[in-house]
Amino acid sequence: VAGCRLSALRIWAGGSLLKLDPPFDEDILDYKAMLDIRAEPIWVDADASPGPGCRARRADGGIAAGQGGEVLVALARDPPAHGDGDDGEEGDPSPEPRDYRVVLTRRPGNDTALDGLALVAAGKAGAESAIGPASLGPASSLRRAAETGVSFETRELSAAVPAAALATDATAAGAELELSLEPRDMGQGIRVSVEALVPQGNSTSRLTQRLHEAHMRLAHLQYRRRNFTLGHVVGNGTFLELPGEERHRTSLPARVLIELWPAADCEGSP
């Protein structure tokens, strides 16, 4: 009889899949994970290993709203049905089921950092293909935003993302280009803008256009992503055409500004 253990353990909070530390392994019983400051509710998706009568159930008392705590997943084997024994042989070669524990710690909501940043091409069916990694330049000092009354941090997208990296088959085919951000806390305030060229007579001027956040897809939640629509690459890879009726353009590589402020200063999750 095979041992009774978990084959998968997933914990969701506020619609976002938590990262287990260490990554799940059926032989590891103790884990840690971080909760976003406002992530509710919390639920557990645990799969018991295939086998006769092996069941998994949540055995903790629940996590209070706004708090951390411990998630406990207990395993048990159903008693064998009448006549399914081993005809009087002593001992059971399979080990006793073991409990799995995950200690959850609530983030304080003061993060102004990103854990990941990438450029992706969103296809017509919503599929995403990675174009290339992007990096953030050094952050400026914290400033006070008068319209919101909270501090935010401005970072500039590194110029290490050249136009050639954007002029791929995916973008040439008219796919939408998105900036995919992995915030430390999904409730962080994020504002993304691009400097655009605006024709004025025989010359051009620059304006800063704020970008809208793309509609949340399941993949964004599962991989803790928030995407912002950049537009389309046009002119044989020399310009980025921004979203909107005006269809403003900016030359590539474009100057993208990312403003971040803590989740604790935001009224709610995005």
PDB file of C-alpha atoms in Angstrom:
ATOM      1  CA  VAL A   1       0.000   0.000   0.000  1.00  0.00           C
ATOM      2  CA  ALA A   2       1.485   3.376  -1.017  1.00  0.00           C
ATOM      3  CA  GLY A   3       2.049   5.990   1.649  1.00  0.00           C
ATOM      4  CA  CYS A   4      -0.668   8.584   2.181  1.00  0.00           C
ATOM      5  CA  ARG A   5       0.717  12.047   1.390  1.00  0.00           C
ATOM      6  CA  LEU A   6      -0.045  15.205  -0.555  1.00  0.00           C
ATOM      7  CA  SER A   7       0.611  15.373  -4.278  1.00  0.00           C
ATOM      8  CA  ALA A   8      -0.157  19.116  -4.494  1.00  0.00           C
ATOM      9  CA  LEU A   9      -0.692  22.005  -2.079  1.00  0.00           C
ATOM     10  CA  ARG A  10      -1.938  25.413  -3.210  1.00  0.00           C
ATOM     11  CA  ILE A  11      -3.001  28.279  -0.949  1.00  0.00           C
ATOM     12  CA  TRP A  12      -4.955  31.205  -2.352  1.00  0.00           C
ATOM     13  CA  ALA A  13      -5.527  34.571  -0.689  1.00  0.00           C
ATOM     14  CA  GLY A  14      -7.645  37.310  -2.209  1.00  0.00           C
ATOM     15  CA  GLY A  15      -7.631  35.490  -5.548  1.00  0.00           C
ATOM     16  CA  SER A  16      -3.836  35.335  -5.656  1.00  0.00           C
ATOM     17  CA  LEU A  17      -1.794  32.138  -5.451  1.00  0.00           C
ATOM     18  CA  LEU A  18       0.744  32.313  -2.627  1.00  0.00           C
ATOM     19  CA  LYS A  19       4.380  31.325  -3.061  1.00  0.00           C
ATOM     20  CA  LEU A  20       5.406  28.527  -0.716  1.00  0.00           C
ATOM     21  CA  ASP A  21       8.865  28.607   0.834  1.00  0.00           C
ATOM     22  CA  PRO A  22      10.347  26.134   0.120  1.00  0.00           C
ATOM     23  CA  PRO A  23       8.484  25.131  -3.070  1.00  0.00           C
ATOM     24  CA  PHE A  24       6.087  22.270  -2.506  1.00  0.00           C
ATOM     25  CA  ASP A  25       7.524  18.773  -2.238  1.00  0.00           C
ATOM     26  CA  GLU A  26       5.491  15.850  -0.965  1.00  0.00           C
ATOM     27  CA  ASP A  27       8.287  14.915   1.440  1.00  0.00           C
ATOM     28  CA  ILE A  28       8.525  18.408   2.999  1.00  0.00           C
ATOM     29  CA  LEU A  29       5.984  19.045   5.755  1.00  0.00           C
ATOM     30  CA  ASP A  30       6.675  22.646   6.884  1.00  0.00           C
ATOM     31  CA  TYR A  31       6.370  25.799   4.760  1.00  0.00           C
ATOM     32  CA  LYS A  32       6.159  29.566   5.000  1.00  0.00           C
ATOM     33  CA  ALA A  33       4.253  32.059   2.841  1.00  0.00           C
ATOM     34  CA  MET A  34       3.562  35.794   2.803  1.00  0.00           C
ATOM     35  CA  LEU A  35       0.061  37.305   2.731  1.00  0.00           C
ATOM     36  CA  ASP A  36      -0.729  40.652   1.140  1.00  0.00           C
ATOM     37  CA  ILE A  37      -1.929  43.234   3.632  1.00  0.00           C
ATOM     38  CA  ARG A  38      -5.579  43.031   2.515  1.00  0.00           C
ATOM     39  CA  ALA A  39      -5.698  39.568   0.944  1.00  0.00           C
ATOM     40  CA  GLU A  40      -9.010  37.908   1.877  1.00  0.00           C
ATOM     41  CA  PRO A  41     -10.388  35.246   1.884  1.00  0.00           C
ATOM     42  CA  ILE A  42      -7.864  32.450   2.355  1.00  0.00           C
ATOM     43  CA  TRP A  43      -8.552  28.979   1.086  1.00  0.00           C
ATOM     44  CA  VAL A  44      -6.590  25.774   0.641  1.00  0.00           C
ATOM     45  CA  ASP A  45      -6.483  23.467  -2.372  1.00  0.00           C
ATOM     46  CA  ALA A  46      -4.797  20.195  -1.368  1.00  0.00           C
ATOM     47  CA  ASP A  47      -4.635  16.982  -3.391  1.00  0.00           C
ATOM     48  CA  ALA A  48      -3.958  13.669  -1.686  1.00  0.00           C
ATOM     49  CA  SER A  49      -1.774  11.160  -3.478  1.00  0.00           C
ATOM     50  CA  PRO A  50      -3.652   8.639  -5.566  1.00  0.00           C
ATOM     51  CA  GLY A  51      -4.332   5.552  -3.561  1.00  0.00           C
ATOM     52  CA  PRO A  52      -7.068   3.681  -1.764  1.00  0.00           C
ATOM     53  CA  GLY A  53      -8.742   5.730   0.953  1.00  0.00           C
ATOM     54  CA  CYS A  54      -6.226   8.593   1.240  1.00  0.00           C
ATOM     55  CA  ARG A  55      -7.962  11.885   2.068  1.00  0.00           C
ATOM     56  CA  ALA A  56      -6.790  15.428   2.819  1.00  0.00           C
ATOM     57  CA  ARG A  57      -8.652  17.954   4.954  1.00  0.00           C
ATOM     58  CA  ARG A  58      -7.939  21.341   6.460  1.00  0.00           C
ATOM     59  CA  ALA A  59      -7.434  20.899  10.191  1.00  0.00           C
ATOM     60  CA  ASP A  60      -6.691  24.428  11.480  1.00  0.00           C
ATOM     61  CA  GLY A  61      -9.239  26.798  12.986  1.00  0.00           C
ATOM     62  CA  GLY A  62      -9.031  29.336  10.162  1.00  0.00           C
ATOM     63  CA  ILE A  63      -7.128  32.621   9.792  1.00  0.00           C
ATOM     64  CA  ALA A  64      -8.663  35.745  11.307  1.00  0.00           C
ATOM     65  CA  ALA A  65      -9.211  38.643   8.896  1.00  0.00           C
ATOM     66  CA  GLY A  66      -6.196  40.913   8.713  1.00  0.00           C
ATOM     67  CA  GLN A  67      -4.011  38.472  10.636  1.00  0.00           C
ATOM     68  CA  GLY A  68      -1.426  35.822   9.940  1.00  0.00           C
ATOM     69  CA  GLY A  69      -1.528  32.320  11.307  1.00  0.00           C
ATOM     70  CA  GLU A  70      -1.003  28.662  10.540  1.00  0.00           C
ATOM     71  CA  VAL A  71      -2.681  26.498   7.935  1.00  0.00           C
ATOM     72  CA  LEU A  72      -2.705  22.797   8.794  1.00  0.00           C
ATOM     73  CA  VAL A  73      -3.591  20.099   6.268  1.00  0.00           C
ATOM     74  CA  ALA A  74      -4.180  16.679   7.808  1.00  0.00           C
ATOM     75  CA  LEU A  75      -4.137  13.389   5.934  1.00  0.00           C
ATOM     76  CA  ALA A  76      -6.038  10.245   6.846  1.00  0.00           C
ATOM     77  CA  ARG A  77      -6.725   6.837   5.382  1.00  0.00           C
ATOM     78  CA  ASP A  78     -10.200   5.400   5.338  1.00  0.00           C
ATOM     79  CA  PRO A  79     -10.481   2.082   7.168  1.00  0.00           C
ATOM     80  CA  PRO A  80     -10.430  -0.858   4.759  1.00  0.00           C
ATOM     81  CA  ALA A  81     -13.779  -2.190   3.689  1.00  0.00           C
ATOM     82  CA  HIS A  82     -14.897  -5.556   5.113  1.00  0.00           C
ATOM     83  CA  GLY A  83     -12.890  -8.312   3.495  1.00  0.00           C
ATOM     84  CA  ASP A  84     -10.167  -6.007   2.173  1.00  0.00           C
ATOM     85  CA  GLY A  85      -7.659  -6.836   4.905  1.00  0.00           C
ATOM     86  CA  ASP A  86      -4.461  -8.757   4.472  1.00  0.00           C
ATOM     87  CA  ASP A  87      -5.859 -12.051   5.824  1.00  0.00           C
ATOM     88  CA  GLY A  88      -4.352 -11.744   9.265  1.00  0.00           C
ATOM     89  CA  GLU A  89      -0.866 -10.613   8.309  1.00  0.00           C
ATOM     90  CA  GLU A  90       0.532  -8.392  11.009  1.00  0.00           C
ATOM     91  CA  GLY A  91       1.729  -4.850  10.319  1.00  0.00           C
ATOM     92  CA  ASP A  92       1.013  -2.326   7.617  1.00  0.00           C
ATOM     93  CA  PRO A  93       4.003  -1.478   5.395  1.00  0.00           C
ATOM     94  CA  SER A  94       2.686   2.022   4.588  1.00  0.00           C
ATOM     95  CA  PRO A  95       3.701   4.837   6.965  1.00  0.00           C
ATOM     96  CA  GLU A  96       1.148   6.756   8.965  1.00  0.00           C
ATOM     97  CA  PRO A  97      -0.224   9.860   7.235  1.00  0.00           C
ATOM     98  CA  ARG A  98       1.589  13.067   8.090  1.00  0.00           C
ATOM     99  CA  ASP A  99       0.300  16.618   8.509  1.00  0.00           C
ATOM    100  CA  TYR A 100       1.486  19.531   6.380  1.00  0.00           C
ATOM    101  CA  ARG A 101       1.866  22.980   7.936  1.00  0.00           C
ATOM    102  CA  VAL A 102       2.146  26.454   6.341  1.00  0.00           C
ATOM    103  CA  VAL A 103       2.924  29.487   8.512  1.00  0.00           C
ATOM    104  CA  LEU A 104       1.386  32.627   6.987  1.00  0.00           C
ATOM    105  CA  THR A 105       2.829  36.067   7.737  1.00  0.00           C
ATOM    106  CA  ARG A 106       0.878  39.215   6.840  1.00  0.00           C
ATOM    107  CA  ARG A 107       2.836  41.877   4.956  1.00  0.00           C
ATOM    108  CA  PRO A 108       2.927  45.282   6.676  1.00  0.00           C
ATOM    109  CA  GLY A 109       1.921  47.061   3.474  1.00  0.00           C
ATOM    110  CA  ASN A 110       4.960  49.357   3.315  1.00  0.00           C
ATOM    111  CA  ASP A 111       6.604  47.817   0.229  1.00  0.00           C
ATOM    112  CA  THR A 112       7.518  50.057  -2.702  1.00  0.00           C
ATOM    113  CA  ALA A 113       9.347  47.410  -4.721  1.00  0.00           C
ATOM    114  CA  LEU A 114       8.678  45.105  -7.645  1.00  0.00           C
ATOM    115  CA  ASP A 115       9.701  41.448  -7.629  1.00  0.00           C
ATOM    116  CA  GLY A 116       9.584  41.119 -11.401  1.00  0.00           C
ATOM    117  CA  LEU A 117       9.221  43.052 -14.642  1.00  0.00           C
ATOM    118  CA  ALA A 118       8.806  41.826 -18.224  1.00  0.00           C
ATOM    119  CA  LEU A 119       7.497  42.824 -21.623  1.00  0.00           C
ATOM    120  CA  VAL A 120       4.847  40.537 -23.094  1.00  0.00           C
ATOM    121  CA  ALA A 121       2.828  40.371 -26.304  1.00  0.00           C
ATOM    122  CA  ALA A 122      -0.838  39.704 -25.665  1.00  0.00           C
ATOM    123  CA  GLY A 123      -2.352  37.712 -28.531  1.00  0.00           C
ATOM    124  CA  LYS A 124      -5.904  37.966 -29.791  1.00  0.00           C
ATOM    125  CA  ALA A 125      -6.924  34.953 -27.697  1.00  0.00           C
ATOM    126  CA  GLY A 126      -5.401  36.453 -24.575  1.00  0.00           C
ATOM    127  CA  ALA A 127      -2.302  34.257 -24.647  1.00  0.00           C
ATOM    128  CA  GLU A 128       0.947  35.864 -23.586  1.00  0.00           C
ATOM    129  CA  SER A 129       4.420  35.255 -24.946  1.00  0.00           C
ATOM    130  CA  ALA A 130       7.438  36.722 -23.230  1.00  0.00           C
ATOM    131  CA  ILE A 131       9.415  39.149 -25.367  1.00  0.00           C
ATOM    132  CA  GLY A 132      12.239  39.779 -23.001  1.00  0.00           C
ATOM    133  CA  PRO A 133      13.191  40.736 -19.472  1.00  0.00           C
ATOM    134  CA  ALA A 134      13.259  44.377 -18.509  1.00  0.00           C
ATOM    135  CA  SER A 135      14.997  45.997 -15.599  1.00  0.00           C
ATOM    136  CA  LEU A 136      14.277  49.061 -13.537  1.00  0.00           C
ATOM    137  CA  GLY A 137      16.637  51.949 -13.293  1.00  0.00           C
ATOM    138  CA  PRO A 138      17.538  53.444  -9.915  1.00  0.00           C
ATOM    139  CA  ALA A 139      14.650  54.887  -7.939  1.00  0.00           C
ATOM    140  CA  SER A 140      14.398  58.564  -7.293  1.00  0.00           C
ATOM    141  CA  SER A 141      13.771  59.859  -3.811  1.00  0.00           C
ATOM    142  CA  LEU A 142      10.277  59.499  -2.377  1.00  0.00           C
ATOM    143  CA  ARG A 143       8.015  62.394  -3.281  1.00  0.00           C
ATOM    144  CA  ARG A 144       4.615  63.533  -2.137  1.00  0.00           C
ATOM    145  CA  ALA A 145       1.757  63.274  -4.645  1.00  0.00           C
ATOM    146  CA  ALA A 146      -0.531  66.215  -3.975  1.00  0.00           C
ATOM    147  CA  GLU A 147      -3.561  64.636  -5.591  1.00  0.00           C
ATOM    148  CA  THR A 148      -3.404  61.474  -3.495  1.00  0.00           C
ATOM    149  CA  GLY A 149      -1.577  62.611  -0.372  1.00  0.00           C
ATOM    150  CA  VAL A 150       0.702  59.540  -0.398  1.00  0.00           C
ATOM    151  CA  SER A 151       4.363  59.045  -1.088  1.00  0.00           C
ATOM    152  CA  PHE A 152       5.383  57.389  -4.317  1.00  0.00           C
ATOM    153  CA  GLU A 153       8.612  56.265  -5.881  1.00  0.00           C
ATOM    154  CA  THR A 154       9.475  56.881  -9.528  1.00  0.00           C
ATOM    155  CA  ARG A 155      11.534  54.380 -11.460  1.00  0.00           C
ATOM    156  CA  GLU A 156      12.479  54.524 -15.093  1.00  0.00           C
ATOM    157  CA  LEU A 157      12.469  51.487 -17.349  1.00  0.00           C
ATOM    158  CA  SER A 158      16.036  50.669 -18.244  1.00  0.00           C
ATOM    159  CA  ALA A 159      17.266  51.635 -21.705  1.00  0.00           C
ATOM    160  CA  ALA A 160      18.702  48.092 -21.881  1.00  0.00           C
ATOM    161  CA  VAL A 161      15.454  47.108 -23.641  1.00  0.00           C
ATOM    162  CA  PRO A 162      16.288  48.130 -27.246  1.00  0.00           C
ATOM    163  CA  ALA A 163      13.866  48.525 -30.119  1.00  0.00           C
ATOM    164  CA  ALA A 164      15.218  45.328 -31.676  1.00  0.00           C
ATOM    165  CA  ALA A 165      13.915  43.348 -28.700  1.00  0.00           C
ATOM    166  CA  LEU A 166      10.409  44.621 -29.431  1.00  0.00           C
ATOM    167  CA  ALA A 167      10.383  44.121 -33.201  1.00  0.00           C
ATOM    168  CA  THR A 168       9.500  40.422 -33.023  1.00  0.00           C
ATOM    169  CA  ASP A 169       7.037  38.395 -35.061  1.00  0.00           C
ATOM    170  CA  ALA A 170       4.512  38.755 -32.237  1.00  0.00           C
ATOM    171  CA  THR A 171       4.551  42.535 -32.320  1.00  0.00           C
ATOM    172  CA  ALA A 172       4.913  42.786 -36.084  1.00  0.00           C
ATOM    173  CA  ALA A 173       1.669  40.833 -36.394  1.00  0.00           C
ATOM    174  CA  GLY A 174      -0.165  43.594 -34.524  1.00  0.00           C
ATOM    175  CA  ALA A 175      -0.245  42.005 -31.092  1.00  0.00           C
ATOM    176  CA  GLU A 176      -0.701  44.348 -28.168  1.00  0.00           C
ATOM    177  CA  LEU A 177       2.385  45.028 -26.113  1.00  0.00           C
ATOM    178  CA  GLU A 178       2.043  44.970 -22.341  1.00  0.00           C
ATOM    179  CA  LEU A 179       4.313  45.784 -19.440  1.00  0.00           C
ATOM    180  CA  SER A 180       3.933  42.941 -16.921  1.00  0.00           C
ATOM    181  CA  LEU A 181       4.731  43.865 -13.314  1.00  0.00           C
ATOM    182  CA  GLU A 182       5.096  41.538 -10.333  1.00  0.00           C
ATOM    183  CA  PRO A 183       4.446  43.698  -7.254  1.00  0.00           C
ATOM    184  CA  ARG A 184       5.683  42.738  -3.809  1.00  0.00           C
ATOM    185  CA  ASP A 185       2.104  43.247  -2.557  1.00  0.00           C
ATOM    186  CA  MET A 186      -0.784  43.005  -5.029  1.00  0.00           C
ATOM    187  CA  GLY A 187      -2.439  45.951  -3.274  1.00  0.00           C
ATOM    188  CA  GLN A 188       0.421  48.354  -4.018  1.00  0.00           C
ATOM    189  CA  GLY A 189      -0.402  51.562  -5.828  1.00  0.00           C
ATOM    190  CA  ILE A 190       1.061  51.468  -9.335  1.00  0.00           C
ATOM    191  CA  ARG A 191       0.959  54.150 -11.999  1.00  0.00           C
ATOM    192  CA  VAL A 192       2.644  53.699 -15.389  1.00  0.00           C
ATOM    193  CA  SER A 193       3.160  56.445 -17.947  1.00  0.00           C
ATOM    194  CA  VAL A 194       5.044  56.937 -21.218  1.00  0.00           C
ATOM    195  CA  GLU A 195       6.459  60.070 -22.784  1.00  0.00           C
ATOM    196  CA  ALA A 196       4.833  60.538 -26.184  1.00  0.00           C
ATOM    197  CA  LEU A 197       5.628  62.707 -29.210  1.00  0.00           C
ATOM    198  CA  VAL A 198       2.803  65.036 -30.252  1.00  0.00           C
ATOM    199  CA  PRO A 199       2.977  66.877 -33.601  1.00  0.00           C
ATOM    200  CA  GLN A 200       2.545  70.643 -33.398  1.00  0.00           C
ATOM    201  CA  GLY A 201       2.783  72.260 -36.782  1.00  0.00           C
ATOM    202  CA  ASN A 202       6.213  71.584 -38.221  1.00  0.00           C
ATOM    203  CA  SER A 203       7.602  70.378 -34.896  1.00  0.00           C
ATOM    204  CA  THR A 204       6.764  67.965 -32.115  1.00  0.00           C
ATOM    205  CA  SER A 205       6.360  68.297 -28.380  1.00  0.00           C
ATOM    206  CA  ARG A 206       6.480  65.729 -25.630  1.00  0.00           C
ATOM    207  CA  LEU A 207       3.657  64.835 -23.286  1.00  0.00           C
ATOM    208  CA  THR A 208       3.368  62.212 -20.574  1.00  0.00           C
ATOM    209  CA  GLN A 209       0.515  59.770 -21.177  1.00  0.00           C
ATOM    210  CA  ARG A 210      -0.732  57.621 -18.346  1.00  0.00           C
ATOM    211  CA  LEU A 211      -1.326  53.969 -19.290  1.00  0.00           C
ATOM    212  CA  HIS A 212      -4.363  51.960 -18.268  1.00  0.00           C
ATOM    213  CA  GLU A 213      -4.074  48.687 -16.407  1.00  0.00           C
ATOM    214  CA  ALA A 214      -5.061  45.710 -18.565  1.00  0.00           C
ATOM    215  CA  HIS A 215      -8.084  43.630 -17.625  1.00  0.00           C
ATOM    216  CA  MET A 216      -7.081  41.134 -14.953  1.00  0.00           C
ATOM    217  CA  ARG A 217      -6.701  37.614 -16.320  1.00  0.00           C
ATOM    218  CA  LEU A 218      -6.358  34.368 -14.384  1.00  0.00           C
ATOM    219  CA  ALA A 219      -2.677  34.123 -15.263  1.00  0.00           C
ATOM    220  CA  HIS A 220      -2.052  37.503 -13.645  1.00  0.00           C
ATOM    221  CA  LEU A 221      -3.504  36.259 -10.354  1.00  0.00           C
ATOM    222  CA  GLN A 222      -1.786  32.895 -10.449  1.00  0.00           C
ATOM    223  CA  TYR A 223       1.597  34.452 -11.104  1.00  0.00           C
ATOM    224  CA  ARG A 224       0.919  37.676  -9.153  1.00  0.00           C
ATOM    225  CA  ARG A 225       1.053  39.969 -12.161  1.00  0.00           C
ATOM    226  CA  ARG A 226      -0.436  43.343 -13.006  1.00  0.00           C
ATOM    227  CA  ASN A 227      -0.223  44.295 -16.670  1.00  0.00           C
ATOM    228  CA  PHE A 228      -0.363  47.713 -18.317  1.00  0.00           C
ATOM    229  CA  THR A 229      -1.114  48.190 -22.015  1.00  0.00           C
ATOM    230  CA  LEU A 230       1.767  49.916 -23.816  1.00  0.00           C
ATOM    231  CA  GLY A 231       0.327  49.834 -27.338  1.00  0.00           C
ATOM    232  CA  HIS A 232       1.671  48.523 -30.654  1.00  0.00           C
ATOM    233  CA  VAL A 233       5.089  48.610 -32.287  1.00  0.00           C
ATOM    234  CA  VAL A 234       4.805  50.312 -35.701  1.00  0.00           C
ATOM    235  CA  GLY A 235       7.049  51.813 -38.355  1.00  0.00           C
ATOM    236  CA  ASN A 236       9.191  48.695 -38.768  1.00  0.00           C
ATOM    237  CA  GLY A 237       9.970  48.652 -35.096  1.00  0.00           C
ATOM    238  CA  THR A 238      10.934  52.302 -34.769  1.00  0.00           C
ATOM    239  CA  PHE A 239       7.852  53.669 -32.956  1.00  0.00           C
ATOM    240  CA  LEU A 240       5.509  52.671 -30.158  1.00  0.00           C
ATOM    241  CA  GLU A 241       1.908  53.685 -30.873  1.00  0.00           C
ATOM    242  CA  LEU A 242       0.168  54.305 -27.553  1.00  0.00           C
ATOM    243  CA  PRO A 243      -3.419  53.281 -26.808  1.00  0.00           C
ATOM    244  CA  GLY A 244      -6.200  55.853 -27.133  1.00  0.00           C
ATOM    245  CA  GLU A 245      -8.083  57.675 -29.863  1.00  0.00           C
ATOM    246  CA  GLU A 246      -5.245  60.169 -30.379  1.00  0.00           C
ATOM    247  CA  ARG A 247      -2.786  57.357 -31.249  1.00  0.00           C
ATOM    248  CA  HIS A 248       0.221  59.246 -29.972  1.00  0.00           C
ATOM    249  CA  ARG A 249       3.592  57.824 -30.908  1.00  0.00           C
ATOM    250  CA  THR A 250       6.974  57.774 -29.273  1.00  0.00           C
ATOM    251  CA  SER A 251      10.259  56.582 -30.686  1.00  0.00           C
ATOM    252  CA  LEU A 252      11.873  53.392 -29.450  1.00  0.00           C
ATOM    253  CA  PRO A 253      13.406  52.724 -27.030  1.00  0.00           C
ATOM    254  CA  ALA A 254      10.617  54.469 -25.126  1.00  0.00           C
ATOM    255  CA  ARG A 255      10.887  56.213 -21.773  1.00  0.00           C
ATOM    256  CA  VAL A 256       8.514  54.483 -19.351  1.00  0.00           C
ATOM    257  CA  LEU A 257       7.948  55.765 -15.827  1.00  0.00           C
ATOM    258  CA  ILE A 258       6.642  53.517 -13.041  1.00  0.00           C
ATOM    259  CA  GLU A 259       5.335  55.099  -9.848  1.00  0.00           C
ATOM    260  CA  LEU A 260       4.886  52.902  -6.782  1.00  0.00           C
ATOM    261  CA  TRP A 261       3.385  53.572  -3.362  1.00  0.00           C
ATOM    262  CA  PRO A 262       2.656  51.303  -0.399  1.00  0.00           C
ATOM    263  CA  ALA A 263      -0.463  49.160  -0.160  1.00  0.00           C
ATOM    264  CA  ALA A 264      -1.104  50.550   3.311  1.00  0.00           C
ATOM    265  CA  ASP A 265      -1.682  53.952   1.714  1.00  0.00           C
ATOM    266  CA  CYS A 266      -4.245  52.581  -0.737  1.00  0.00           C
ATOM    267  CA  GLU A 267      -7.901  52.303   0.191  1.00  0.00           C
ATOM    268  CA  GLY A 268      -8.308  48.844  -1.297  1.00  0.00           C
ATOM    269  CA  SER A 269      -6.939  46.169  -3.564  1.00  0.00           C
ATOM    270  CA  PRO A 270      -6.824  46.759  -7.328  1.00  0.00           C
TER     271      PRO A 270
END
